[in-house]
XYZ file of C-alpha atoms in Angstrom:
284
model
C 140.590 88.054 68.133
C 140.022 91.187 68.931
C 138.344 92.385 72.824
C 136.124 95.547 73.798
C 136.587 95.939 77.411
C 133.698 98.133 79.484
C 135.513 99.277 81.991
C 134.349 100.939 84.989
C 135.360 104.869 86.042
C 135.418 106.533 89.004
C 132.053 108.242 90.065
C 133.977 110.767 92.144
C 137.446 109.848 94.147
C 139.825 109.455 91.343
C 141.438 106.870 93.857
C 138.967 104.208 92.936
C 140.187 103.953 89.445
C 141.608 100.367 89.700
C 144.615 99.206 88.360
C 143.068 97.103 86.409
C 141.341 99.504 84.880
C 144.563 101.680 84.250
C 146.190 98.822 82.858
C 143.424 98.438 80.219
C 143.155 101.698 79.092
C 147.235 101.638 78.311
C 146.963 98.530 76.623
C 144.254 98.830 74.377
C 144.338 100.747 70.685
C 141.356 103.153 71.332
C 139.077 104.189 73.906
C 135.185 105.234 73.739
C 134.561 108.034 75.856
C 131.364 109.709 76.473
C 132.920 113.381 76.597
C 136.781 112.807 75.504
C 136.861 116.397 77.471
C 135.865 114.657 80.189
C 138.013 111.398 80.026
C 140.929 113.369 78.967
C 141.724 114.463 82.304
C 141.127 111.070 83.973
C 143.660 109.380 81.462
C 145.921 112.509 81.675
C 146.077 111.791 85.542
C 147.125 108.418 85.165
C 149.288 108.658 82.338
C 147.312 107.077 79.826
C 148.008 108.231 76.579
C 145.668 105.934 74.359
C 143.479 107.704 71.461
C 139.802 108.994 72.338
C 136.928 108.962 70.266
C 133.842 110.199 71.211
C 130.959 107.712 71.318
C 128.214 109.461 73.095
C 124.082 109.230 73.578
C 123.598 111.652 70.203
C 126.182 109.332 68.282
C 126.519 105.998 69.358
C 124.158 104.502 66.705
C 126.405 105.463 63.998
C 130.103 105.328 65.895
C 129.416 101.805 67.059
C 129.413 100.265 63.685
C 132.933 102.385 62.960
C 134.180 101.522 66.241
C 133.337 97.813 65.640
C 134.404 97.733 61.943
C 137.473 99.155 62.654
C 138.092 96.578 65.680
C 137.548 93.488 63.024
C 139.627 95.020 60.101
C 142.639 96.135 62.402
C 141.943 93.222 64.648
C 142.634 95.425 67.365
C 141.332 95.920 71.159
C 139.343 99.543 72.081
C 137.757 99.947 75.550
C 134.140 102.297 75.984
C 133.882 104.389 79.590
C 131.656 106.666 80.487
C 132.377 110.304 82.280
C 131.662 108.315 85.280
C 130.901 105.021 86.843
C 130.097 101.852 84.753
C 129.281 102.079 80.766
C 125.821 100.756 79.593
C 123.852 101.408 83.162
C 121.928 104.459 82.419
C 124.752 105.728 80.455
C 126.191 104.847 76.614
C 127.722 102.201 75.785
C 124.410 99.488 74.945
C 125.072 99.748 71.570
C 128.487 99.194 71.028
C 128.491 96.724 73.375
C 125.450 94.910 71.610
C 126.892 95.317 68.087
C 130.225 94.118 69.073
C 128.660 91.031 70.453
C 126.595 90.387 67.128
C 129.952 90.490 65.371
C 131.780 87.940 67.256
C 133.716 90.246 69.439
C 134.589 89.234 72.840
C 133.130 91.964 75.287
C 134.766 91.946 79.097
C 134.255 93.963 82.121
C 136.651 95.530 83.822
C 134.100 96.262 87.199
C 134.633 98.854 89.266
C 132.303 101.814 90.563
C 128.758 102.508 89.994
C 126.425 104.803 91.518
C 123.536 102.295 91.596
C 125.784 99.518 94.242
C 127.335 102.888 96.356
C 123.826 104.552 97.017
C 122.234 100.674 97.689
C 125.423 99.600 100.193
C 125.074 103.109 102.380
C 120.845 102.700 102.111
C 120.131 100.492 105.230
C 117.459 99.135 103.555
C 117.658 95.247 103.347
C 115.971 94.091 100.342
C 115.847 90.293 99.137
C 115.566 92.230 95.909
C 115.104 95.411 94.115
C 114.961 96.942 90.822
C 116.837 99.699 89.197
C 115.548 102.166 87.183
C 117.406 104.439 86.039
C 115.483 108.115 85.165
C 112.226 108.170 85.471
C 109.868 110.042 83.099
C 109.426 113.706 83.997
C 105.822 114.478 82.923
C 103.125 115.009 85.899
C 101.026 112.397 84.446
C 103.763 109.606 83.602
C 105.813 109.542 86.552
C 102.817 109.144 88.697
C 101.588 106.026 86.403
C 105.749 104.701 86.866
C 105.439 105.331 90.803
C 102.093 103.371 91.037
C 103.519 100.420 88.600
C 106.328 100.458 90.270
C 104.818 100.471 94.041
C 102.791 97.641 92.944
C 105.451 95.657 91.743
C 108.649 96.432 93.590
C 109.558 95.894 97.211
C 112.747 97.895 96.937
C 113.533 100.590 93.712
C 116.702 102.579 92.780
C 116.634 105.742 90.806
C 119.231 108.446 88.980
C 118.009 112.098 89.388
C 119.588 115.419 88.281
C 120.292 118.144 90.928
C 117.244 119.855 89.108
C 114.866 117.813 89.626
C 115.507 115.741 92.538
C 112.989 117.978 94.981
C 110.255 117.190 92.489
C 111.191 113.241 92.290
C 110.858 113.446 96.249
C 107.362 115.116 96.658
C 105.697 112.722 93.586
C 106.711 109.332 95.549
C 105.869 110.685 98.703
C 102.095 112.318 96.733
C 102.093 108.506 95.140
C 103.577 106.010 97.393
C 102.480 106.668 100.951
C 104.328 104.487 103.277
C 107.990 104.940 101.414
C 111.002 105.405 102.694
C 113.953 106.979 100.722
C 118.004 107.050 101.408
C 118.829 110.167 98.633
C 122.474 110.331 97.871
C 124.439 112.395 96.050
C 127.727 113.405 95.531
C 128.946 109.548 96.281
C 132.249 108.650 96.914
C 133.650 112.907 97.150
C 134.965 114.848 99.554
C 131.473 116.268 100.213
C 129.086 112.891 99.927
C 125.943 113.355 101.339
C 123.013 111.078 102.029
C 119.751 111.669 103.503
C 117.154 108.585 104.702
C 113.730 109.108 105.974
C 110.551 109.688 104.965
C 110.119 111.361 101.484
C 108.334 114.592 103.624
C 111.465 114.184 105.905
C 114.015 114.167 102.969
C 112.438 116.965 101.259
C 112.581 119.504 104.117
C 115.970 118.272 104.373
C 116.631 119.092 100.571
C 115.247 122.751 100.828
C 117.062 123.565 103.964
C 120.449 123.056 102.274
C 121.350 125.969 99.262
C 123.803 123.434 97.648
C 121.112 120.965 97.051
C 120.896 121.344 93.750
C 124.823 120.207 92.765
C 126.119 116.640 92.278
C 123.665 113.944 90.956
C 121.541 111.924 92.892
C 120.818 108.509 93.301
C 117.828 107.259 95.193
C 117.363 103.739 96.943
C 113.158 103.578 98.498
C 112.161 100.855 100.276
C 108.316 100.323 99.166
C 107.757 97.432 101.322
C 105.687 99.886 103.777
C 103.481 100.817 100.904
C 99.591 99.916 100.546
C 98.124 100.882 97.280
C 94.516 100.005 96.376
C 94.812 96.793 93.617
C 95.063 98.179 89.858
C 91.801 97.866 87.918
C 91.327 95.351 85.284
C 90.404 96.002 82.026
C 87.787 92.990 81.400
C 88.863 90.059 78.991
C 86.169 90.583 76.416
C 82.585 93.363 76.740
C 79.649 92.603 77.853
C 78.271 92.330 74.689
C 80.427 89.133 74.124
C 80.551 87.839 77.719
C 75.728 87.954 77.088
C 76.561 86.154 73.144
C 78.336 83.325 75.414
C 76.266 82.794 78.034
C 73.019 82.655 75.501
C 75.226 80.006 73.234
C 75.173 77.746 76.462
C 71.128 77.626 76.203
C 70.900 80.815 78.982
C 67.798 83.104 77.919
C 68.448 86.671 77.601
C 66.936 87.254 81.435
C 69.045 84.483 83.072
C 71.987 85.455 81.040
C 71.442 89.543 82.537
C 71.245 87.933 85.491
C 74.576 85.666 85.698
C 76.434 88.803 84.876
C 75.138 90.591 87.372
C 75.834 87.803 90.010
C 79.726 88.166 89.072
C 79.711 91.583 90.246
C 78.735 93.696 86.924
C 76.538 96.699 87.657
C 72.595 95.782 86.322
C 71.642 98.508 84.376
C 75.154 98.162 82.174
C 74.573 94.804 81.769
C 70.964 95.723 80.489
C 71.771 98.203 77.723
C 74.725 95.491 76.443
C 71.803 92.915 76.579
C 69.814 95.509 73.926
C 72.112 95.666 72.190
C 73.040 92.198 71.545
C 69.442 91.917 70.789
C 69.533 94.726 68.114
C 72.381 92.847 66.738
C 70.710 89.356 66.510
C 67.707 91.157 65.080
C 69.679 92.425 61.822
């Protein structure tokens, strides 16, 4: 029976490749690699000497059913890492994994580092939960409606940000979540790893004081618990016009039916022109 094993790479210090993970990669046939480039120097270092094939974000869709098809007809083992950290978490490896499933094929982890746990463990931030979310959307407009779902619903959030844009990510959750605190890390686990905690105002001045800001990719833990944010509006079960229709199928008139409406909070004069209406409607 043949195995896929996700197996976990290092996210910086090449010392937290586990052997467990080095014995994998030997044993199996073939490994999945994001950017063989890129995983070519990580198996080179440990003497791995396994075949690559690429099985990236632009490909996956049609290299997973090869991958797999090849795994059942050669009934052989294959392994899918990413250029760093664990496969499938904000990085390929979903659909492989998924596919292989579907077809039967045992799928193991081989655990080992990921950005998300590092940048949670050096937070201080001591959720009972939280919820990861990988990249956010990068439009004005949609990563303001994200923050505000997500400051609604989440006491504790974890994002991935590029170098690029991590100043902007900053200023929208403090401009959309007043009361946040962030712990911004980047370059976990290297020589040079650097994490920042404070307010988002705090962490931003932080970020434009230091010209090497924008290397190494980021990972951001903010504890929302802090947060007040006025209650989101609901959109009403059915209109007015069908809310009056009810009321008046009960036995209500058309004034006392205005009027109940208006006693649950609806404004009087909207309530009036639905009430027309419904009359125009009834007339025809």
């Amino acid at each position: 029976m043949s195995t896929l094993y996700v197996v976990a790479t290092p996210i910086g210090n090449l010392s937290d490749m586990s052997p467990h993970a080095v014995e994998t990669l030997k044993a199996v046939s073939l490994i999945a690699a994001e950017d063989t480039r890129v995983t070519r120097k990580l198996t080179a270092h440990f003497g791995i000497d396994t075949p690559l094939i690429s099985c990236h974000q632009h490909n996956e869709r049609s290299r997973a059913p090869e991958i797999v098809a090849r795994m059942l007809a050669e009934d052989m083992d294959a392994a899918v890492v990413t250029d760093a950290g664990t496969p499938a978490i904000s990085d390929p490896g979903v659909e492989l994994v998924r596919l292989a499933a579907e077809k039967g094929i045992s799928v193991i982890a081989v655990a080992g580092p990921t950005a998300l746990a590092a940048a949670v463990s050096v937070s201080g931030f001591d959720f009972s939960s939280f919820t990861f979310y990988g990249f956010l959307p990068r439009q004005g407009s949609e990563l303001r409606e994200k923050l505000l779902d997500i400051g609604r619903k989440s006491e504790g959030a974890v994002f991935h940000e590029s170098p690029h844009r991590v100043k902007a990510l900053v200023k929208a959750i403090g401009d959309t979540l007043p009361g946040a605190l962030l712990s911004v890390s980047c370059d976990l686990t290297k020589l040079h790893e650097l994490t920042l905690r404070g307010t988002p105002d705090k962490v931003l001045a932080a970020l434009e004081a230091n010209e090497k800001s924008e290397k190494g990719e980021y990972c951001l833990v903010a504890d929302l618990r802090g947060v007040k944010l006025p209650e989101a509006e609901k959109a009403p079960d059915a209109s007015l016009e069908a809310r009056l229709f009810d009321l008046m199928l009960t036995g209500m008139d058309g004034r006392q039916a205005v009027e109940a409406l208006t006693e649950q909070g609806e404004k009087k004069n909207a309530v009036k022109a639905a009430m027309l209406r419904v009359k125009a409607m009834l007339e025809k």
